[in-house]
XYZ file of C-alpha atoms in Angstrom:
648
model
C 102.690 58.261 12.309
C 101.720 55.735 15.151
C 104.286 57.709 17.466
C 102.862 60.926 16.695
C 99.411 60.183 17.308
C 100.515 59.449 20.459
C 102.302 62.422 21.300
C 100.069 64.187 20.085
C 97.297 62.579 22.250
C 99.306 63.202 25.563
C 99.751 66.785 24.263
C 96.067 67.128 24.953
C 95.460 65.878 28.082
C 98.402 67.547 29.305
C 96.892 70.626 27.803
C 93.250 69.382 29.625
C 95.303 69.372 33.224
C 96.833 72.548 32.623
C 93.758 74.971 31.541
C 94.541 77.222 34.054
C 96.204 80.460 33.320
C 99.600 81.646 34.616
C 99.681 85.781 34.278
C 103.201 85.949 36.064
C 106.004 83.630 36.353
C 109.405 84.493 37.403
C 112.448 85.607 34.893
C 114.162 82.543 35.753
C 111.144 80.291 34.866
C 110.272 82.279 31.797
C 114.109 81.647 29.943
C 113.959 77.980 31.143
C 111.564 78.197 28.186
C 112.539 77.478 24.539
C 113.925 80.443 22.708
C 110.741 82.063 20.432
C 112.463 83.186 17.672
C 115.925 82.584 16.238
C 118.047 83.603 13.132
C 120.967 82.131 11.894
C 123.559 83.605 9.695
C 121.642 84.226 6.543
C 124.258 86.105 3.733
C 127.456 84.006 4.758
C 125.180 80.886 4.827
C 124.014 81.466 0.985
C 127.325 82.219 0.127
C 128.848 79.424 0.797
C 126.302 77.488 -0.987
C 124.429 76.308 1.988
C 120.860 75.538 2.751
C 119.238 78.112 4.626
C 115.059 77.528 6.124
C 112.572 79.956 7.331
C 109.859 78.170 9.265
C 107.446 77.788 12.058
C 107.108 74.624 14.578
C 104.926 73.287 16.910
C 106.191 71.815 20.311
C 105.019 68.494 21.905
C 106.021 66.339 24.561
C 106.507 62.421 24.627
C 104.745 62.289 27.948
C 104.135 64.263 31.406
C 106.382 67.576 30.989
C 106.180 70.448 33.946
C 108.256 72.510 31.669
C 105.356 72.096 28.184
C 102.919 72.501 31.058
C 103.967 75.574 32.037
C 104.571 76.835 28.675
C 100.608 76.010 28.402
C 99.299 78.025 31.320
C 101.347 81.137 30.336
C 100.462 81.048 26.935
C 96.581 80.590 28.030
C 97.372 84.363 28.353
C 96.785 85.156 24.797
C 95.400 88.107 24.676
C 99.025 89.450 26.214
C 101.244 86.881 25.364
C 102.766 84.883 22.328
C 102.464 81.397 22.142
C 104.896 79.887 23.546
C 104.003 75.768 22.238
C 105.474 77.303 18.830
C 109.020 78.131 17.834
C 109.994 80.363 14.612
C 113.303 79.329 13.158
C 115.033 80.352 10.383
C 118.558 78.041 10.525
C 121.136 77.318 8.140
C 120.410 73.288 8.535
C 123.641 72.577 6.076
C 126.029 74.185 9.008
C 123.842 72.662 12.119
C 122.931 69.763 10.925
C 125.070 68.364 8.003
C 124.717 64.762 9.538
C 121.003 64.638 8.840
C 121.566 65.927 5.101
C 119.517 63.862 2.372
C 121.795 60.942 1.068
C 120.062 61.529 -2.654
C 119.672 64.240 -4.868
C 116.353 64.218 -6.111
C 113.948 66.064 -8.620
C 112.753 69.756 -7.584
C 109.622 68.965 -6.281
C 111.210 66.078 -4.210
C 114.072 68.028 -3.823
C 111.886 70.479 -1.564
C 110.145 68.269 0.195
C 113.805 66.688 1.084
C 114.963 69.903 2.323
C 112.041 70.813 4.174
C 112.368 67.435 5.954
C 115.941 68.212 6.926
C 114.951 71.013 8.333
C 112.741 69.366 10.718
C 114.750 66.677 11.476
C 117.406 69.111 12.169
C 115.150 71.551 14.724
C 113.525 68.329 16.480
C 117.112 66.872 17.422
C 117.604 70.178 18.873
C 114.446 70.571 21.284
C 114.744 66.876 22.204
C 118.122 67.174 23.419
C 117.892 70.709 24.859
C 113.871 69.908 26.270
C 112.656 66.656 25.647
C 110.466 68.062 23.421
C 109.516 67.180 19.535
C 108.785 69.502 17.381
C 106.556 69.223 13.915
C 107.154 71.626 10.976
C 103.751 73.826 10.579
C 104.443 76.457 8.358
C 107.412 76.192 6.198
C 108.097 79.860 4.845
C 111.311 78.432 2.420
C 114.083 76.706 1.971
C 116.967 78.032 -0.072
C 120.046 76.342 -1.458
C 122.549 79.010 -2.441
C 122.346 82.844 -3.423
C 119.320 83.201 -5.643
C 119.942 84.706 -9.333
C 116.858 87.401 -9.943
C 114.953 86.992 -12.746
C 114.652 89.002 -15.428
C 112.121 92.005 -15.827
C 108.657 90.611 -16.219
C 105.655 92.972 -18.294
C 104.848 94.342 -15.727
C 107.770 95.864 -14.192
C 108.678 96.981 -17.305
C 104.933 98.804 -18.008
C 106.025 100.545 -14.629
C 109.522 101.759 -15.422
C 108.126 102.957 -18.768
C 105.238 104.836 -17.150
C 107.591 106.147 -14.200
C 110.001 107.747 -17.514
C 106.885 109.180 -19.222
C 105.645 110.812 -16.130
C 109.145 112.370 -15.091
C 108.664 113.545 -19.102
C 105.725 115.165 -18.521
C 107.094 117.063 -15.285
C 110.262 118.416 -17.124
C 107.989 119.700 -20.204
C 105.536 121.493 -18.206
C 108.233 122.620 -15.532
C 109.854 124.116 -19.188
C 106.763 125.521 -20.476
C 105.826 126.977 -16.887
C 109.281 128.700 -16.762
C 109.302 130.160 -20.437
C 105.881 131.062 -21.164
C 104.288 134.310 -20.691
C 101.625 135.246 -18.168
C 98.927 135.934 -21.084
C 100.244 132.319 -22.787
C 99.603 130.513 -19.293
C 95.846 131.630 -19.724
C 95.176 129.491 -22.337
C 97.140 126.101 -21.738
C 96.942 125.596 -18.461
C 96.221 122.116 -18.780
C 99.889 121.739 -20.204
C 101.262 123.455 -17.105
C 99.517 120.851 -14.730
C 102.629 118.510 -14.259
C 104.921 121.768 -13.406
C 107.228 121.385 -10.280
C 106.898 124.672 -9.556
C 103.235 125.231 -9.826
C 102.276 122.153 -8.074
C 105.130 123.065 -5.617
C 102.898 126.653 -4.970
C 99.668 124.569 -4.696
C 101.484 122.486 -1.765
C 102.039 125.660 0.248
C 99.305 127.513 -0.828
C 97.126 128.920 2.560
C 93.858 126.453 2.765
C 90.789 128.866 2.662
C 89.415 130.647 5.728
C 86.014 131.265 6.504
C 84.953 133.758 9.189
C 81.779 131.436 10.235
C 83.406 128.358 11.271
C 87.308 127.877 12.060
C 88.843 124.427 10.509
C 92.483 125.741 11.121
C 93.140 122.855 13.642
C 92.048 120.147 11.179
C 95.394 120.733 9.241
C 97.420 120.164 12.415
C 94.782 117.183 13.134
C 95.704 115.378 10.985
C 99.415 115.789 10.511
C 99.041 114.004 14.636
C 96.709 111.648 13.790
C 99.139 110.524 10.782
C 102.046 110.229 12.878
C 100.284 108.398 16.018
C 99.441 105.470 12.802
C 103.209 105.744 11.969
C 104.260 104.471 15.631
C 101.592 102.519 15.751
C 102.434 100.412 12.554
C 106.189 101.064 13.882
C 105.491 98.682 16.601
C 102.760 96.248 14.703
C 105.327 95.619 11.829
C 108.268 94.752 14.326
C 106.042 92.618 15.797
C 104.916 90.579 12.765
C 108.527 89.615 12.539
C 111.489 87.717 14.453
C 111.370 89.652 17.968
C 114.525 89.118 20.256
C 113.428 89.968 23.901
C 110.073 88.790 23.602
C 110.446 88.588 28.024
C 110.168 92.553 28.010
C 107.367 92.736 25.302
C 105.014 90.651 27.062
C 105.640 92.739 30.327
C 104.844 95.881 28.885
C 101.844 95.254 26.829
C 99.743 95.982 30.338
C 101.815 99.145 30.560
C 99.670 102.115 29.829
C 101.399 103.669 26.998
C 101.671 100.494 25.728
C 97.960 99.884 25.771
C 97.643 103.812 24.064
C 99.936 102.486 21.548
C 98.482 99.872 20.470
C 94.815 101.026 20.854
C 95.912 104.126 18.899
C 94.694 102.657 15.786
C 90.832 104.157 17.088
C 92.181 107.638 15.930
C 91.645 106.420 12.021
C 87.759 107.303 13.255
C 88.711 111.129 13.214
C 89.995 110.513 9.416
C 86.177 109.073 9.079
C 85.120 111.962 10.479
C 86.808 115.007 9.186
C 85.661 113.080 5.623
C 82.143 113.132 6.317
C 82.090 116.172 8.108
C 83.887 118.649 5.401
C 81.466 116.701 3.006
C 78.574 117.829 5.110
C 79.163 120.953 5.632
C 80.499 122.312 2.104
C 76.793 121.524 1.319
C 75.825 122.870 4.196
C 77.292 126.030 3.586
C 75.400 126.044 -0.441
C 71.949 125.186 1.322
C 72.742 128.314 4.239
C 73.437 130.773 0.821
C 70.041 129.302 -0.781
C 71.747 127.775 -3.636
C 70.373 124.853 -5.846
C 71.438 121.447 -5.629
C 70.707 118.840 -8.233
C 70.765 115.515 -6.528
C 72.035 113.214 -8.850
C 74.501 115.424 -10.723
C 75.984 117.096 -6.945
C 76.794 113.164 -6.096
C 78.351 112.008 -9.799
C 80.548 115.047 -9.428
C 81.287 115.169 -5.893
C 82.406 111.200 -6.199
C 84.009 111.789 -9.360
C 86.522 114.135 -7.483
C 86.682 112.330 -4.755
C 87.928 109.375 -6.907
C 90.340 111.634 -8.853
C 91.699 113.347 -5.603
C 92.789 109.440 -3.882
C 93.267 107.050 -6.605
C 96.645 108.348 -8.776
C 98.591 108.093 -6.018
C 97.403 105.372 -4.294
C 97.013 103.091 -7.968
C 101.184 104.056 -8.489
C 101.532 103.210 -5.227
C 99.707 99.632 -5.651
C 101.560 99.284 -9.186
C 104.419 99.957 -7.458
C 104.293 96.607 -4.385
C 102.954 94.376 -7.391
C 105.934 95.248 -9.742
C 109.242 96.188 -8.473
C 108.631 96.067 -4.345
C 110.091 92.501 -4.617
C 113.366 93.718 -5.906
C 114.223 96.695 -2.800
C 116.163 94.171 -1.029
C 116.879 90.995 0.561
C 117.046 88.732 3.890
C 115.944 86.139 5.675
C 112.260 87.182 6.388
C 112.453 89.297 3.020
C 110.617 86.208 1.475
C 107.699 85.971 4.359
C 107.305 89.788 4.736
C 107.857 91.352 1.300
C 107.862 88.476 -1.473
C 104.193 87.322 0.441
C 102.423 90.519 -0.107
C 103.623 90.661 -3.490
C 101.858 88.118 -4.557
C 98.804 88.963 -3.003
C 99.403 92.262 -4.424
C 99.468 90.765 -8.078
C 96.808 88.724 -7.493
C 94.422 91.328 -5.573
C 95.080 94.410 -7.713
C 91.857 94.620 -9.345
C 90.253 95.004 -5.904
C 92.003 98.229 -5.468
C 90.763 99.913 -8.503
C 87.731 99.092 -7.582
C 88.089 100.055 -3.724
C 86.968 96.670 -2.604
C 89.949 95.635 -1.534
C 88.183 95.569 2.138
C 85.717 93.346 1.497
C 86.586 90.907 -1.613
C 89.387 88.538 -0.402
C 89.242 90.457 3.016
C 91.886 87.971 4.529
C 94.442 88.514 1.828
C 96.763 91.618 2.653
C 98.154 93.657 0.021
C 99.250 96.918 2.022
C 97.019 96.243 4.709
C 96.712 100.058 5.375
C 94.735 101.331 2.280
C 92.011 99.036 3.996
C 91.214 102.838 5.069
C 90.899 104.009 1.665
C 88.451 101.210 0.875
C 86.194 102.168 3.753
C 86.584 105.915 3.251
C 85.437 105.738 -0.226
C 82.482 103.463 0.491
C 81.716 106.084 3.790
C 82.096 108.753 1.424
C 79.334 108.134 -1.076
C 77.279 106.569 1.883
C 77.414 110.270 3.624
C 77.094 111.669 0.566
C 73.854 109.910 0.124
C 72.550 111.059 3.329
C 73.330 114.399 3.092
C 71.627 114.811 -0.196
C 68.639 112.858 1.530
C 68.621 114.859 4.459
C 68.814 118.232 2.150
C 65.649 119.784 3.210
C 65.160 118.465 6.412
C 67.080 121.108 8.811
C 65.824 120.089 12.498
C 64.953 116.970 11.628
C 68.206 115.455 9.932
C 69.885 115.698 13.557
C 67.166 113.325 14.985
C 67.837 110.744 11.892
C 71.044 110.905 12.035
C 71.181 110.196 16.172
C 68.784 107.378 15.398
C 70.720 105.650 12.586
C 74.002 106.211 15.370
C 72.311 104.222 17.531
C 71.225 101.847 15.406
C 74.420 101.237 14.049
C 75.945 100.410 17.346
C 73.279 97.995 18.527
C 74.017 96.590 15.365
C 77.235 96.211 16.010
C 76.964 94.632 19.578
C 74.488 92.415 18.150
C 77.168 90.908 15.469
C 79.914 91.247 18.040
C 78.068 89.108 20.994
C 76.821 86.564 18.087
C 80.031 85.741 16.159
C 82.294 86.173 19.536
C 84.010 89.291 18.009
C 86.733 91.334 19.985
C 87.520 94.950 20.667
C 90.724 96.814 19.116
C 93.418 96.107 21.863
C 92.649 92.342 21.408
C 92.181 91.897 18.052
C 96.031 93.025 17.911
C 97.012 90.448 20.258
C 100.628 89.123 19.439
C 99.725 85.806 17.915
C 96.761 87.840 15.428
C 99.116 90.306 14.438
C 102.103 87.614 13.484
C 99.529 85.785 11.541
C 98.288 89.270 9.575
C 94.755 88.674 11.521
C 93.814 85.968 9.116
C 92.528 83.681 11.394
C 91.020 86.973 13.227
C 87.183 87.229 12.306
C 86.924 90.641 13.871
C 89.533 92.625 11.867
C 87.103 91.997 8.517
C 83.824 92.579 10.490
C 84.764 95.624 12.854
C 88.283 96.768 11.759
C 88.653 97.829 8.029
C 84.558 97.222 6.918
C 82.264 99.704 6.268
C 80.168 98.859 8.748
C 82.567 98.546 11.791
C 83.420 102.462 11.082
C 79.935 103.689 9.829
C 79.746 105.019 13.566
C 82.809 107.599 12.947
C 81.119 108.875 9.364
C 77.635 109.333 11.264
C 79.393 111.456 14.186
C 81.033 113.213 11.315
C 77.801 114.243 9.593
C 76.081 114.499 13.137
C 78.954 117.311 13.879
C 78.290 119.080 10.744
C 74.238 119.189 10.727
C 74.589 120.138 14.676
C 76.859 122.944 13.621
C 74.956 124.681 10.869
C 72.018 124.382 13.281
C 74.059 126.628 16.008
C 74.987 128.757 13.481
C 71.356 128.918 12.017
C 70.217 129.402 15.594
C 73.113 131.741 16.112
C 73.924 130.601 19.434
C 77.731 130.951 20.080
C 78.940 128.089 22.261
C 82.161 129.817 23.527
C 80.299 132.395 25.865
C 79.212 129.170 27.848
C 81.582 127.981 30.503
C 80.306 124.860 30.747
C 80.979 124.368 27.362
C 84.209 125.491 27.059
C 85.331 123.311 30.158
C 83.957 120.335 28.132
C 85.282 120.849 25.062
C 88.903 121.345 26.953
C 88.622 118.425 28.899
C 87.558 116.206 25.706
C 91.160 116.413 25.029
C 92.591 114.646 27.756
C 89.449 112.351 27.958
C 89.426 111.268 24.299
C 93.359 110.410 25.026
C 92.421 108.532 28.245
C 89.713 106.442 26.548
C 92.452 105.268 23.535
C 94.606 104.210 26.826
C 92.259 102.996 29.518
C 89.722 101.606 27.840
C 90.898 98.127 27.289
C 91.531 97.741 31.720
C 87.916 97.530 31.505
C 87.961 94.050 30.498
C 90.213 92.720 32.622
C 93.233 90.542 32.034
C 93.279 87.579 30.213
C 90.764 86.207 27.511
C 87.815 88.529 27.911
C 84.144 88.097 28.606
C 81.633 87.257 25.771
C 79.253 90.453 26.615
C 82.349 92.639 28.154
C 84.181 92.357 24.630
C 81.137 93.030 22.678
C 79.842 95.535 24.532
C 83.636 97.363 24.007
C 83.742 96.530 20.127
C 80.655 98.286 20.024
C 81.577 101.579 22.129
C 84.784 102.245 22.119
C 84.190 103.643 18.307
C 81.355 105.979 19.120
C 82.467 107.071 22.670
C 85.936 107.858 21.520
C 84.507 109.755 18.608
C 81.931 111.360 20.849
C 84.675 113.021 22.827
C 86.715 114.484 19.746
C 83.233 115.563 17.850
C 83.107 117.820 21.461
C 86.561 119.149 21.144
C 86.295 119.565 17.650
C 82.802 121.601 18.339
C 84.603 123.774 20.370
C 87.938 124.441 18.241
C 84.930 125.289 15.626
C 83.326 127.895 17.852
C 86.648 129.622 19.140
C 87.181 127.673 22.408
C 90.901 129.021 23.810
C 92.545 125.825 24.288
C 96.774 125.134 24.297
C 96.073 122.131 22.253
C 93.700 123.992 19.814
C 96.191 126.935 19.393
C 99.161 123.503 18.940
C 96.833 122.459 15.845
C 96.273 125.780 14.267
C 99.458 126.319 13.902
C 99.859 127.565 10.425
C 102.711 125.641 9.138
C 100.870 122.322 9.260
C 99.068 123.087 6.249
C 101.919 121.525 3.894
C 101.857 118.464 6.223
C 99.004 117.737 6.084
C 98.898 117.730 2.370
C 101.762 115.417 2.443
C 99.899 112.710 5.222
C 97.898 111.238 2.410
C 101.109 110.238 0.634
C 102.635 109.130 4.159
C 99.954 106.864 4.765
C 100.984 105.049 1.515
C 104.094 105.000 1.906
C 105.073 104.845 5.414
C 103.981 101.071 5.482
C 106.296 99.764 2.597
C 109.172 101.531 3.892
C 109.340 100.119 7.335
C 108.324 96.625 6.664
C 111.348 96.607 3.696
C 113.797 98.177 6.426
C 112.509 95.206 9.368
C 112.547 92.704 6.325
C 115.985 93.383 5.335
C 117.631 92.817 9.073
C 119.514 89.812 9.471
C 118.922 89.491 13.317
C 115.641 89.255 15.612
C 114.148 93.152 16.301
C 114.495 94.915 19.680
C 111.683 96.141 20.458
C 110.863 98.485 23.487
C 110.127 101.980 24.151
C 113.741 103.973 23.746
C 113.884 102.047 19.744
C 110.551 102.213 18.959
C 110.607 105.946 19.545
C 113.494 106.700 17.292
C 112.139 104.556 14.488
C 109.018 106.285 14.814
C 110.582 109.557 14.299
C 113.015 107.738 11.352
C 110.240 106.190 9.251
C 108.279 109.310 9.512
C 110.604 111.622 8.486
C 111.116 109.303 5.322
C 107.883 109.142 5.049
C 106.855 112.619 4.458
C 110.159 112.929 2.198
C 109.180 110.295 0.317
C 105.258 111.472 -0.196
C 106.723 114.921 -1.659
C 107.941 113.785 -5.021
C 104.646 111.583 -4.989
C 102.575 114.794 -4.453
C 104.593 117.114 -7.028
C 104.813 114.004 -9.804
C 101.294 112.393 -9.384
C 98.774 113.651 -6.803
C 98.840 117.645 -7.637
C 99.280 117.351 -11.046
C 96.248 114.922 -11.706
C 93.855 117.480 -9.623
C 95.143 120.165 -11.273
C 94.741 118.870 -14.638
C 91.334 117.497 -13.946
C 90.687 121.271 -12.567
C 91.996 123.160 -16.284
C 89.837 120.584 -17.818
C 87.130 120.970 -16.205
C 87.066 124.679 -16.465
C 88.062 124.533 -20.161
C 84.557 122.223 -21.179
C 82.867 124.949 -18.797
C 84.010 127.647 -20.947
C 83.556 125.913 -24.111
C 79.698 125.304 -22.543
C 79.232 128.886 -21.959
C 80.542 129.750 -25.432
C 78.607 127.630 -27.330
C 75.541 129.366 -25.471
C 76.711 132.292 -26.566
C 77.167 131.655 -29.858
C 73.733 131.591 -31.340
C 72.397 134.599 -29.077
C 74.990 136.789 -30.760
C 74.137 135.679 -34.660
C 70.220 136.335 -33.595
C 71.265 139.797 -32.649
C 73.552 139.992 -36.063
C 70.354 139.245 -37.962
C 67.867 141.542 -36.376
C 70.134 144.546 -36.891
């Protein structure tokens, strides 16, 4: 203990004298460096009855040490780079080291603790000989002795296999009745024909509805590209979060400006927020323009109601799905850390789901971090919902409110930014946040996934809509304006330059207090400023090659299929980058084709979860809901006709 106290003591001031920051160093002083991340044999280890450990370590030296120095001032970069004080190992210690094995054999508990040691030992004889440098276990992921027997099927995953064979039971009896019955027997039970391949396969491809006022054509393809720009960008966050093996060419690219579009392309989930409030908005809208009557509190229980049937059977099978069986997909040496991890929090967290707090309760625990959206969406959704209703019969007046409570919002925002020293996108997914699944990352719960970090994109949303029905209530057509129509071009390209540029504006290195709050603040609203204009103008028939790219008729199936991608996308990549038994290249030529692989999978993958579980619960909830409206209407009927019985 007395030794590392001391080490640990010169590790400071040496860390004091070097609190400068090195941004470039040369190859040759970079690989003099100890290896990041390593992987040892994993499957031939096990086999052989070895001992195989997944861990982190932290790096100190037992006095003056140019080479921990300069490990210091380059990793004093960490907004770009990893850091490089701390090694990630996962060795089989029984083959490197079987002259530091434990002499006993002891109980389990000790028994861990002895092989946890011996991995230690075994990684700090190898930095002191190699670097004179000692190295303390941090984070111990696991130590294994021998090929692991699985258990045997818990409750749980057996509830999910049984409700997996009664749902594939359903599909093949309605697919029967759909195929047998007659036209005039469909009338009557078409709540038995809900779970139907075919019919749910017709309501997949069915043409969305048209309407000669307003053209929403290029919000199919819209979202089909914002879907896949999450796919790469997960692509890259997920290899990442795992063993990298030329972490030399990551670092120099992350300045690179598609690699700052990359990984600042997470800003396009605020078009999601958007095209939510905004078709919310304006199918009122469109009921207030034809002078029908809305009843406040029974337009929001229904309108939530649906909203809540449309997202949750999916994404609840999906959930079931990581907390059962997810554990049981495959196997490796960061199958434990990746996989095995988030199945825990999965079983622990579930409840949170159901509930779509998942956001907020237990914020820092990640159980498929990207239905964070689905959270925020739903709590956006009945928040816009609210407004709308509120802002019912205020016509000129709801576009002032809702500029004010914009504005608001993002003064709020600076104001918690600035205070609680909170960071903008492309830093928050600095490499050492997004290894540690941002959980010592303050700004990922406050900005990131909460309501209140993307309240900005749901008021632009509803801000589009009101501003809309006000042109066309004004009838003022904005295409005959050139002006216009060179703005709402030029958004485009602008919007795309904002995602990429933006983050130059701070500088290199760790950024300013004000600079980064001032950019957590903005770079919400200004990006979704610049796709409300584009989107104004797709709206009002603005020519455009990229408009024409997006209303594209075929994306309609797509983008009926991207809610099921989002869901699924995630699992499948972190179980194929779990399952690898070497470190992950990662650079622009293999991120590119695993973009286009996990995508493709993807959307594959969400079909049979649209046909099986999505479709069929809307369209059941649709037959039922028009069979207790007919019922209604008959039993108002009913005593009209016996009055007229008894007066003739």
């Amino acid at each position: 203990m007395w030794a590392r106290a001391v080490s640990l003591a010169l590790a400071t001031v040496a860390l004091a004298g070097a609190s400068d920051v090195l941004y470039e160093i040369s190859d040759e002083q970079y690989y003099e460096m100890p290896t990041l991340f390593h992987l040892d044999e994993y499957e031939r280890c096990l086999a052989t009855r070895g001992v195989y450990c997944t861990g982190s370590f932290e790096l100190s030296p037992q006095g003056p040490h140019q080479l921990f120095q300069l490990m210091q001032r380059y990793s004093a970069n960490w907004v770009d780079n990893f850091n490089h004080t701390r090694l990630h190992r996962g060795l089989c210690v029984s083959q490197r080291c079987r002259q530091l094995a434990p002499q006993q054999h002891p109980g389990q508990g000790e028994h861990n603790a002895a092989l946890a040691e011996w991995f230690e030992s075994c990684v700090n004889e190898s930095t002191m000989l190699s670097y004179n440098l000692s190295s303390r276990l941090y984070q111990l992921e696991y130590c294994r002795r021998g090929e692991v027997n699985p258990d045997g099927l818990s409750t749980n995953e057996r509830a999910f296999a049984g409700f997996v064979a009664i749902l594939l039971a359903f599909c093949a009896v309605s697919t029967v009745l759909d195929l047998t019955l007659s036209d005039h027997a469909k009338k009557g039970a078409a709540w038995a024909l809900s779970f139907s391949i075919p019919g749910c396969w017709r309501s997949l491809l069915a043409p969305p509805p048209c309407s000669s006022e307003t053209d929403l054509r290029a919000f199919d393809g819209l979202r089909v590209l914002c879907m896949m720009c999450v796919i790469i960008e997960h692509v890259c966050w997920i290899t990442t979060h795992t063993f990298l093996a030329d972490t030399r060419r990551y670092e120099q690219t992350r300045r690179a400006l598609d690699a700052m579009l990359m990984a600042n392309s997470t800003l396009v989930v605020q078009i999601f927020f958007m095209m939510s409030s905004f078709l919310l908005a304006h199918k009122l809208l469109q009921q207030r323009r034809r002078g029908e009557q809305v009843p406040v509190v029974r337009t929001f229980f229904d309108t939530m109601i649906n909203r809540i049937i449309r997202v949750s059977p999916s994404y609840f099978v999906v959930v079931w799905f990581a907390a059962s069986w997810w554990s049981r997909a495959g196997s490796g040496p960061m199958w434990t850390p990746l996989i095995e991890a988030e199945v825990n929090i999965c079983r622990s967290k579930w409840w949170t789901h159901l509930l779509y707090l998942n956001n907020i309760v237990y914020a820092n625990d990640k159980c498929l971090i990207q239905t964070w959206y689905l959270a925020a969406d739903m709590q956006l959704y009945g928040l816009s919902l609210l407004l709308t209703l509120a802002l019912w019969r205020c016509r000129r007046g709801a576009i002032y409110v809702l500029t004010a409570l914009l504005a608001g919002s993002i003064a709020l925002l600076f104001g918690l930014a600035y205070t609680w020293r909170l960071v903008p996108t492309f830093v928050m997914h600095r490499p050492e946040s997004v290894r540690t699944t941002y959980s010592t990352e303050p700004s990922f719960n406050v900005l990131y996934q909460s309501p209140l970090g993307n309240v900005p994109g749901a008021l632009a949303g509803l801000l589009l809509a009101h501003l809309h029905h006000q042109l066309l209530d004004s009838r003022i057509v904005l295409s005959k304006y050139k002006w216009f129509r060179w703005s709402a071009v030029s958004s485009v390209c602008v919007s795309a330059w904002w995602v990429a540029a933006s983050p130059l504006l701070l500088g290199r290195g760790a950024p300013g207090r004000g600079g980064a709050a001032a950019l957590a603040a903005l770079e919400r609203p200004i990006f979704a400023f610049f796709v409300g204009v584009a989107l104004l103008g797709a709206m009002h028939g603005v020519p455009s090659p990229i408009g024409s790219f997006l209303s594209w008729r075929g994306w309609g199936c797509g983008a009926r299929l991207s809610f099921g991608a989002l869901l699924l996308h995630l699992p499948l990549n972190k179980s194929l980058v779990a399952a690898r038994l070497a470190p992950t290249q990662l650079d622009r030529q293999s991120a590119i084709l695993e973009w286009f692989g996990v995508a493709s999978v993807s959307y594959l993958a969400a079909l049979p979860l649209a046909l099986c579980v999505e479709l069929p619960a809307q369209r059941l909830h649709r037959a039922l809901s028009a069979l207790r409206r007919r019922s209604h209407v008959q039993s108002d009927v009913a005593p009209h006709d016996t009055r007229q019985k008894t007066d003739l």
